[in-house]
């Protein structure tokens, strides 16, 4: 009837899947380079010689002591200066090596936390897949749930490269580097591998593996 106003028949999301895919791809790339930049910055701080107190300075002092000794080799003072400079260089080298090892251990701790975070996200995506498929099977629109799921994918792409495929019933399949993380209502469980002894650097290395 004319004059009775308007009726809302449905509310749907205004989303561009192409834009989403581009964002997810670039988010993964951004996360990768941010991770590299963070760790390079830590390495730079370990080998920082801006105050002439680092490894490079100790090495230069060692060579200078040798040069002085080459001209005054008979001097006990010159020979002792070489010994002292050599000990200082060795100590500086050991300190730098220990700091690098500590950084590697800390990085593996961060990776372990990221793995736990990924598992949490994957579990939530599976639950949202179930709920979205159930709601939309009745002809309704699961807008809020889809927004929640896309937000989780946003967070996941900050941690790893992810390709997203949507099935005909509205579920997401998530694939990372050839590994299917989520397939509808099933998912994998990620974990850190058992420590692998790295004899060359005297520390333990780890892999990210599928628990199943």
mmCIF file of N, CA and C in Angstrom, residues 86-177:
data_model
loop_
_atom_site.group_PDB
_atom_site.id
_atom_site.type_symbol
_atom_site.label_atom_id
_atom_site.label_comp_id
_atom_site.label_asym_id
_atom_site.label_seq_id
_atom_site.Cartn_x
_atom_site.Cartn_y
_atom_site.Cartn_z
ATOM 1 N N UNK A 86 94.280 -9.081 22.676
ATOM 2 C CA UNK A 86 93.747 -10.366 22.200
ATOM 3 C C UNK A 86 92.715 -10.934 23.148
ATOM 4 N N UNK A 87 92.983 -10.835 24.450
ATOM 5 C CA UNK A 87 92.025 -11.324 25.447
ATOM 6 C C UNK A 87 90.733 -10.516 25.403
ATOM 7 N N UNK A 88 90.870 -9.199 25.222
ATOM 8 C CA UNK A 88 89.685 -8.341 25.144
ATOM 9 C C UNK A 88 88.856 -8.656 23.897
ATOM 10 N N UNK A 89 89.553 -8.897 22.771
ATOM 11 C CA UNK A 89 88.851 -9.252 21.535
ATOM 12 C C UNK A 89 88.120 -10.590 21.689
ATOM 13 N N UNK A 90 88.797 -11.575 22.293
ATOM 14 C CA UNK A 90 88.167 -12.888 22.492
ATOM 15 C C UNK A 90 86.949 -12.778 23.403
ATOM 16 N N UNK A 91 87.072 -11.959 24.451
ATOM 17 C CA UNK A 91 85.950 -11.781 25.371
ATOM 18 C C UNK A 91 84.780 -11.090 24.671
ATOM 19 N N UNK A 92 85.074 -10.068 23.874
ATOM 20 C CA UNK A 92 84.019 -9.367 23.135
ATOM 21 C C UNK A 92 83.324 -10.305 22.156
ATOM 22 N N UNK A 93 84.116 -11.166 21.512
ATOM 23 C CA UNK A 93 83.559 -12.131 20.569
ATOM 24 C C UNK A 93 82.651 -13.123 21.277
ATOM 25 N N UNK A 94 83.053 -13.573 22.444
ATOM 26 C CA UNK A 94 82.246 -14.528 23.208
ATOM 27 C C UNK A 94 80.941 -13.888 23.684
ATOM 28 N N UNK A 95 81.035 -12.641 24.119
ATOM 29 C CA UNK A 95 79.822 -11.936 24.563
ATOM 30 C C UNK A 95 78.836 -11.786 23.406
ATOM 31 N N UNK A 96 79.351 -11.394 22.224
ATOM 32 C CA UNK A 96 78.481 -11.244 21.055
ATOM 33 C C UNK A 96 77.837 -12.576 20.674
ATOM 34 N N UNK A 97 78.636 -13.651 20.717
ATOM 35 C CA UNK A 97 78.117 -14.982 20.379
ATOM 36 C C UNK A 97 77.004 -15.390 21.337
ATOM 37 N N UNK A 98 77.199 -15.123 22.623
ATOM 38 C CA UNK A 98 76.174 -15.468 23.621
ATOM 39 C C UNK A 98 74.895 -14.678 23.387
ATOM 40 N N UNK A 99 75.045 -13.397 23.029
ATOM 41 C CA UNK A 99 73.858 -12.581 22.758
ATOM 42 C C UNK A 99 73.098 -13.096 21.536
ATOM 43 N N UNK A 100 73.831 -13.534 20.520
ATOM 44 C CA UNK A 100 73.169 -14.073 19.327
ATOM 45 C C UNK A 100 72.409 -15.357 19.677
ATOM 46 N N UNK A 101 73.036 -16.214 20.479
ATOM 47 C CA UNK A 101 72.359 -17.447 20.901
ATOM 48 C C UNK A 101 71.095 -17.124 21.693
ATOM 49 N N UNK A 102 71.194 -16.139 22.576
ATOM 50 C CA UNK A 102 70.025 -15.739 23.366
ATOM 51 C C UNK A 102 68.908 -15.229 22.466
ATOM 52 N N UNK A 103 69.292 -14.520 21.403
ATOM 53 C CA UNK A 103 68.283 -14.027 20.475
ATOM 54 C C UNK A 103 67.594 -15.185 19.751
ATOM 55 N N UNK A 104 68.375 -16.189 19.365
ATOM 56 C CA UNK A 104 67.792 -17.352 18.678
ATOM 57 C C UNK A 104 66.815 -18.081 19.592
ATOM 58 N N UNK A 105 67.205 -18.270 20.851
ATOM 59 C CA UNK A 105 66.318 -18.932 21.817
ATOM 60 C C UNK A 105 65.043 -18.123 22.008
ATOM 61 N N UNK A 106 65.182 -16.808 22.130
ATOM 62 C CA UNK A 106 64.014 -15.942 22.306
ATOM 63 C C UNK A 106 63.105 -15.987 21.078
ATOM 64 N N UNK A 107 63.717 -16.088 19.899
ATOM 65 C CA UNK A 107 62.939 -16.162 18.667
ATOM 66 C C UNK A 107 62.118 -17.449 18.612
ATOM 67 N N UNK A 108 62.718 -18.557 19.030
ATOM 68 C CA UNK A 108 61.964 -19.813 19.063
ATOM 69 C C UNK A 108 60.818 -19.736 20.082
ATOM 70 N N UNK A 109 61.034 -19.022 21.179
ATOM 71 C CA UNK A 109 59.946 -18.818 22.146
ATOM 72 C C UNK A 109 58.803 -18.039 21.493
ATOM 73 N N UNK A 110 59.156 -16.998 20.712
ATOM 74 C CA UNK A 110 58.133 -16.215 20.014
ATOM 75 C C UNK A 110 57.393 -17.080 18.996
ATOM 76 N N UNK A 111 58.133 -17.934 18.286
ATOM 77 C CA UNK A 111 57.500 -18.820 17.304
ATOM 78 C C UNK A 111 56.535 -19.770 17.993
ATOM 79 N N UNK A 112 56.924 -20.284 19.151
ATOM 80 C CA UNK A 112 56.056 -21.197 19.899
ATOM 81 C C UNK A 112 54.743 -20.504 20.278
ATOM 82 N N UNK A 113 54.822 -19.248 20.706
ATOM 83 C CA UNK A 113 53.613 -18.484 21.037
ATOM 84 C C UNK A 113 52.765 -18.260 19.789
ATOM 85 N N UNK A 114 53.429 -18.016 18.659
ATOM 86 C CA UNK A 114 52.696 -17.820 17.408
ATOM 87 C C UNK A 114 51.973 -19.095 16.982
ATOM 88 N N UNK A 115 52.603 -20.245 17.203
ATOM 89 C CA UNK A 115 51.971 -21.528 16.883
ATOM 90 C C UNK A 115 50.715 -21.714 17.730
ATOM 91 N N UNK A 116 50.795 -21.395 19.019
ATOM 92 C CA UNK A 116 49.614 -21.487 19.893
ATOM 93 C C UNK A 116 48.521 -20.548 19.407
ATOM 94 N N UNK A 117 48.920 -19.352 18.986
ATOM 95 C CA UNK A 117 47.949 -18.380 18.489
ATOM 96 C C UNK A 117 47.292 -18.877 17.207
ATOM 97 N N UNK A 118 48.090 -19.477 16.323
ATOM 98 C CA UNK A 118 47.540 -20.022 15.084
ATOM 99 C C UNK A 118 46.535 -21.128 15.368
ATOM 100 N N UNK A 119 46.867 -22.024 16.285
ATOM 101 C CA UNK A 119 45.940 -23.107 16.629
ATOM 102 C C UNK A 119 44.623 -22.552 17.156
ATOM 103 N N UNK A 120 44.706 -21.510 17.971
ATOM 104 C CA UNK A 120 43.508 -20.876 18.514
ATOM 105 C C UNK A 120 42.654 -20.279 17.395
ATOM 106 N N UNK A 121 43.319 -19.609 16.457
ATOM 107 C CA UNK A 121 42.599 -19.008 15.328
ATOM 108 C C UNK A 121 41.948 -20.080 14.461
ATOM 109 N N UNK A 122 42.693 -21.145 14.166
ATOM 110 C CA UNK A 122 42.147 -22.211 13.318
ATOM 111 C C UNK A 122 40.924 -22.851 13.955
ATOM 112 N N UNK A 123 40.963 -23.035 15.270
ATOM 113 C CA UNK A 123 39.821 -23.607 15.970
ATOM 114 C C UNK A 123 38.587 -22.718 15.856
ATOM 115 N N UNK A 124 38.790 -21.404 15.980
ATOM 116 C CA UNK A 124 37.660 -20.476 15.876
ATOM 117 C C UNK A 124 37.102 -20.430 14.458
ATOM 118 N N UNK A 125 37.990 -20.523 13.456
ATOM 119 C CA UNK A 125 37.522 -20.529 12.065
ATOM 120 C C UNK A 125 36.640 -21.741 11.798
ATOM 121 N N UNK A 126 37.025 -22.900 12.319
ATOM 122 C CA UNK A 126 36.225 -24.114 12.138
ATOM 123 C C UNK A 126 34.835 -23.936 12.749
ATOM 124 N N UNK A 127 34.777 -23.391 13.969
ATOM 125 C CA UNK A 127 33.485 -23.185 14.614
ATOM 126 C C UNK A 127 32.618 -22.207 13.818
ATOM 127 N N UNK A 128 33.234 -21.150 13.301
ATOM 128 C CA UNK A 128 32.475 -20.191 12.503
ATOM 129 C C UNK A 128 32.033 -20.809 11.182
ATOM 130 N N UNK A 129 32.866 -21.664 10.600
ATOM 131 C CA UNK A 129 32.450 -22.382 9.388
ATOM 132 C C UNK A 129 31.165 -23.167 9.643
ATOM 133 N N UNK A 130 31.122 -23.884 10.761
ATOM 134 C CA UNK A 130 29.931 -24.684 11.093
ATOM 135 C C UNK A 130 28.702 -23.794 11.239
ATOM 136 N N UNK A 131 28.874 -22.706 12.004
ATOM 137 C CA UNK A 131 27.729 -21.836 12.282
ATOM 138 C C UNK A 131 27.251 -21.109 11.026
ATOM 139 N N UNK A 132 28.180 -20.652 10.208
ATOM 140 C CA UNK A 132 27.804 -19.939 8.982
ATOM 141 C C UNK A 132 27.054 -20.863 8.028
ATOM 142 N N UNK A 133 27.581 -22.072 7.846
ATOM 143 C CA UNK A 133 26.916 -23.025 6.954
ATOM 144 C C UNK A 133 25.520 -23.359 7.460
ATOM 145 N N UNK A 134 25.390 -23.513 8.778
ATOM 146 C CA UNK A 134 24.077 -23.845 9.343
ATOM 147 C C UNK A 134 23.070 -22.733 9.164
ATOM 148 N N UNK A 135 23.489 -21.491 9.399
ATOM 149 C CA UNK A 135 22.574 -20.351 9.282
ATOM 150 C C UNK A 135 22.190 -20.110 7.833
ATOM 151 N N UNK A 136 23.185 -20.147 6.934
ATOM 152 C CA UNK A 136 22.905 -19.814 5.541
ATOM 153 C C UNK A 136 22.190 -20.941 4.806
ATOM 154 N N UNK A 137 22.179 -22.124 5.379
ATOM 155 C CA UNK A 137 21.410 -23.223 4.787
ATOM 156 C C UNK A 137 19.911 -22.938 4.855
ATOM 157 N N UNK A 138 19.509 -22.061 5.798
ATOM 158 C CA UNK A 138 18.088 -21.705 5.942
ATOM 159 C C UNK A 138 17.710 -20.518 5.058
ATOM 160 N N UNK A 139 18.707 -19.958 4.347
ATOM 161 C CA UNK A 139 18.436 -18.808 3.488
ATOM 162 C C UNK A 139 18.755 -17.474 4.131
ATOM 163 N N UNK A 140 19.200 -17.482 5.399
ATOM 164 C CA UNK A 140 19.553 -16.240 6.095
ATOM 165 C C UNK A 140 20.990 -15.841 5.752
ATOM 166 N N UNK A 141 21.368 -14.642 6.188
ATOM 167 C CA UNK A 141 22.723 -14.149 5.961
ATOM 168 C C UNK A 141 23.467 -14.099 7.290
ATOM 169 N N UNK A 142 24.606 -14.771 7.367
ATOM 170 C CA UNK A 142 25.404 -14.785 8.600
ATOM 171 C C UNK A 142 26.467 -13.679 8.529
ATOM 172 N N UNK A 143 25.995 -12.427 8.435
ATOM 173 C CA UNK A 143 26.913 -11.310 8.207
ATOM 174 C C UNK A 143 27.926 -11.138 9.337
ATOM 175 N N UNK A 144 27.441 -11.095 10.571
ATOM 176 C CA UNK A 144 28.332 -10.875 11.711
ATOM 177 C C UNK A 144 29.357 -11.997 11.834
ATOM 178 N N UNK A 145 28.912 -13.220 11.631
ATOM 179 C CA UNK A 145 29.826 -14.356 11.743
ATOM 180 C C UNK A 145 30.872 -14.319 10.626
ATOM 181 N N UNK A 146 30.457 -13.908 9.451
ATOM 182 C CA UNK A 146 31.422 -13.790 8.350
ATOM 183 C C UNK A 146 32.453 -12.696 8.643
ATOM 184 N N UNK A 147 32.001 -11.602 9.253
ATOM 185 C CA UNK A 147 32.940 -10.546 9.633
ATOM 186 C C UNK A 147 33.950 -11.062 10.655
ATOM 187 N N UNK A 148 33.455 -11.822 11.624
ATOM 188 C CA UNK A 148 34.356 -12.397 12.631
ATOM 189 C C UNK A 148 35.382 -13.330 11.983
ATOM 190 N N UNK A 149 34.923 -14.135 11.046
ATOM 191 C CA UNK A 149 35.825 -15.087 10.382
ATOM 192 C C UNK A 149 36.875 -14.358 9.552
ATOM 193 N N UNK A 150 36.465 -13.322 8.835
ATOM 194 C CA UNK A 150 37.425 -12.564 8.029
ATOM 195 C C UNK A 150 38.451 -11.856 8.914
ATOM 196 N N UNK A 151 38.025 -11.404 10.082
ATOM 197 C CA UNK A 151 38.959 -10.776 11.018
ATOM 198 C C UNK A 151 40.000 -11.790 11.495
ATOM 199 N N UNK A 152 39.560 -13.028 11.733
ATOM 200 C CA UNK A 152 40.494 -14.081 12.133
ATOM 201 C C UNK A 152 41.490 -14.378 11.015
ATOM 202 N N UNK A 153 41.016 -14.381 9.772
ATOM 203 C CA UNK A 153 41.920 -14.604 8.639
ATOM 204 C C UNK A 153 42.917 -13.447 8.536
ATOM 205 N N UNK A 154 42.437 -12.216 8.806
ATOM 206 C CA UNK A 154 43.353 -11.068 8.844
ATOM 207 C C UNK A 154 44.493 -11.335 9.823
ATOM 208 N N UNK A 155 44.150 -11.807 11.006
ATOM 209 C CA UNK A 155 45.155 -12.074 12.042
ATOM 210 C C UNK A 155 46.080 -13.218 11.632
ATOM 211 N N UNK A 156 45.511 -14.224 10.982
ATOM 212 C CA UNK A 156 46.301 -15.386 10.575
ATOM 213 C C UNK A 156 47.324 -15.016 9.510
ATOM 214 N N UNK A 157 46.937 -14.132 8.588
ATOM 215 C CA UNK A 157 47.858 -13.765 7.511
ATOM 216 C C UNK A 157 49.036 -12.936 8.023
ATOM 217 N N UNK A 158 48.938 -12.390 9.224
ATOM 218 C CA UNK A 158 50.074 -11.695 9.823
ATOM 219 C C UNK A 158 51.133 -12.676 10.300
ATOM 220 N N UNK A 159 50.739 -13.947 10.435
ATOM 221 C CA UNK A 159 51.638 -14.974 10.963
ATOM 222 C C UNK A 159 52.192 -15.887 9.883
ATOM 223 N N UNK A 160 51.433 -16.107 8.816
ATOM 224 C CA UNK A 160 51.880 -17.020 7.773
ATOM 225 C C UNK A 160 51.152 -16.716 6.467
ATOM 226 N N UNK A 161 51.676 -17.233 5.388
ATOM 227 C CA UNK A 161 51.041 -17.069 4.081
ATOM 228 C C UNK A 161 49.813 -17.964 4.009
ATOM 229 N N UNK A 162 48.668 -17.407 3.637
ATOM 230 C CA UNK A 162 47.410 -18.164 3.625
ATOM 231 C C UNK A 162 46.643 -17.889 2.333
ATOM 232 N N UNK A 163 46.192 -18.957 1.687
ATOM 233 C CA UNK A 163 45.263 -18.856 0.562
ATOM 234 C C UNK A 163 43.881 -19.285 1.040
ATOM 235 N N UNK A 164 42.882 -18.486 0.697
ATOM 236 C CA UNK A 164 41.520 -18.723 1.181
ATOM 237 C C UNK A 164 40.629 -19.150 0.022
ATOM 238 N N UNK A 165 39.918 -20.253 0.216
ATOM 239 C CA UNK A 165 38.959 -20.745 -0.782
ATOM 240 C C UNK A 165 37.610 -20.925 -0.083
ATOM 241 N N UNK A 166 36.547 -20.404 -0.679
ATOM 242 C CA UNK A 166 35.217 -20.534 -0.103
ATOM 243 C C UNK A 166 34.425 -21.586 -0.870
ATOM 244 N N UNK A 167 33.836 -22.520 -0.131
ATOM 245 C CA UNK A 167 33.048 -23.586 -0.743
ATOM 246 C C UNK A 167 31.626 -23.100 -1.009
ATOM 247 N N UNK A 168 30.858 -23.916 -1.706
ATOM 248 C CA UNK A 168 29.500 -23.522 -2.088
ATOM 249 C C UNK A 168 28.581 -23.332 -0.891
ATOM 250 N N UNK A 169 28.902 -23.974 0.255
ATOM 251 C CA UNK A 169 28.062 -23.829 1.451
ATOM 252 C C UNK A 169 28.575 -22.734 2.380
ATOM 253 N N UNK A 170 29.523 -21.916 1.891
ATOM 254 C CA UNK A 170 29.975 -20.764 2.660
ATOM 255 C C UNK A 170 31.142 -21.021 3.587
ATOM 256 N N UNK A 171 31.690 -22.234 3.604
ATOM 257 C CA UNK A 171 32.816 -22.535 4.475
ATOM 258 C C UNK A 171 34.130 -22.109 3.837
ATOM 259 N N UNK A 172 35.109 -21.809 4.687
ATOM 260 C CA UNK A 172 36.441 -21.459 4.216
ATOM 261 C C UNK A 172 37.363 -22.675 4.278
ATOM 262 N N UNK A 173 38.196 -22.803 3.246
ATOM 263 C CA UNK A 173 39.333 -23.722 3.272
ATOM 264 C C UNK A 173 40.588 -22.859 3.276
ATOM 265 N N UNK A 174 41.470 -23.088 4.253
ATOM 266 C CA UNK A 174 42.682 -22.292 4.400
ATOM 267 C C UNK A 174 43.897 -23.151 4.102
ATOM 268 N N UNK A 175 44.722 -22.690 3.168
ATOM 269 C CA UNK A 175 45.908 -23.437 2.750
ATOM 270 C C UNK A 175 47.129 -22.546 2.933
ATOM 271 N N UNK A 176 48.157 -23.086 3.568
ATOM 272 C CA UNK A 176 49.394 -22.335 3.778
ATOM 273 C C UNK A 176 50.567 -23.124 3.221
ATOM 274 N N UNK A 177 51.209 -22.563 2.205
ATOM 275 C CA UNK A 177 52.400 -23.190 1.619
ATOM 276 C C UNK A 177 52.169 -24.664 1.257
#
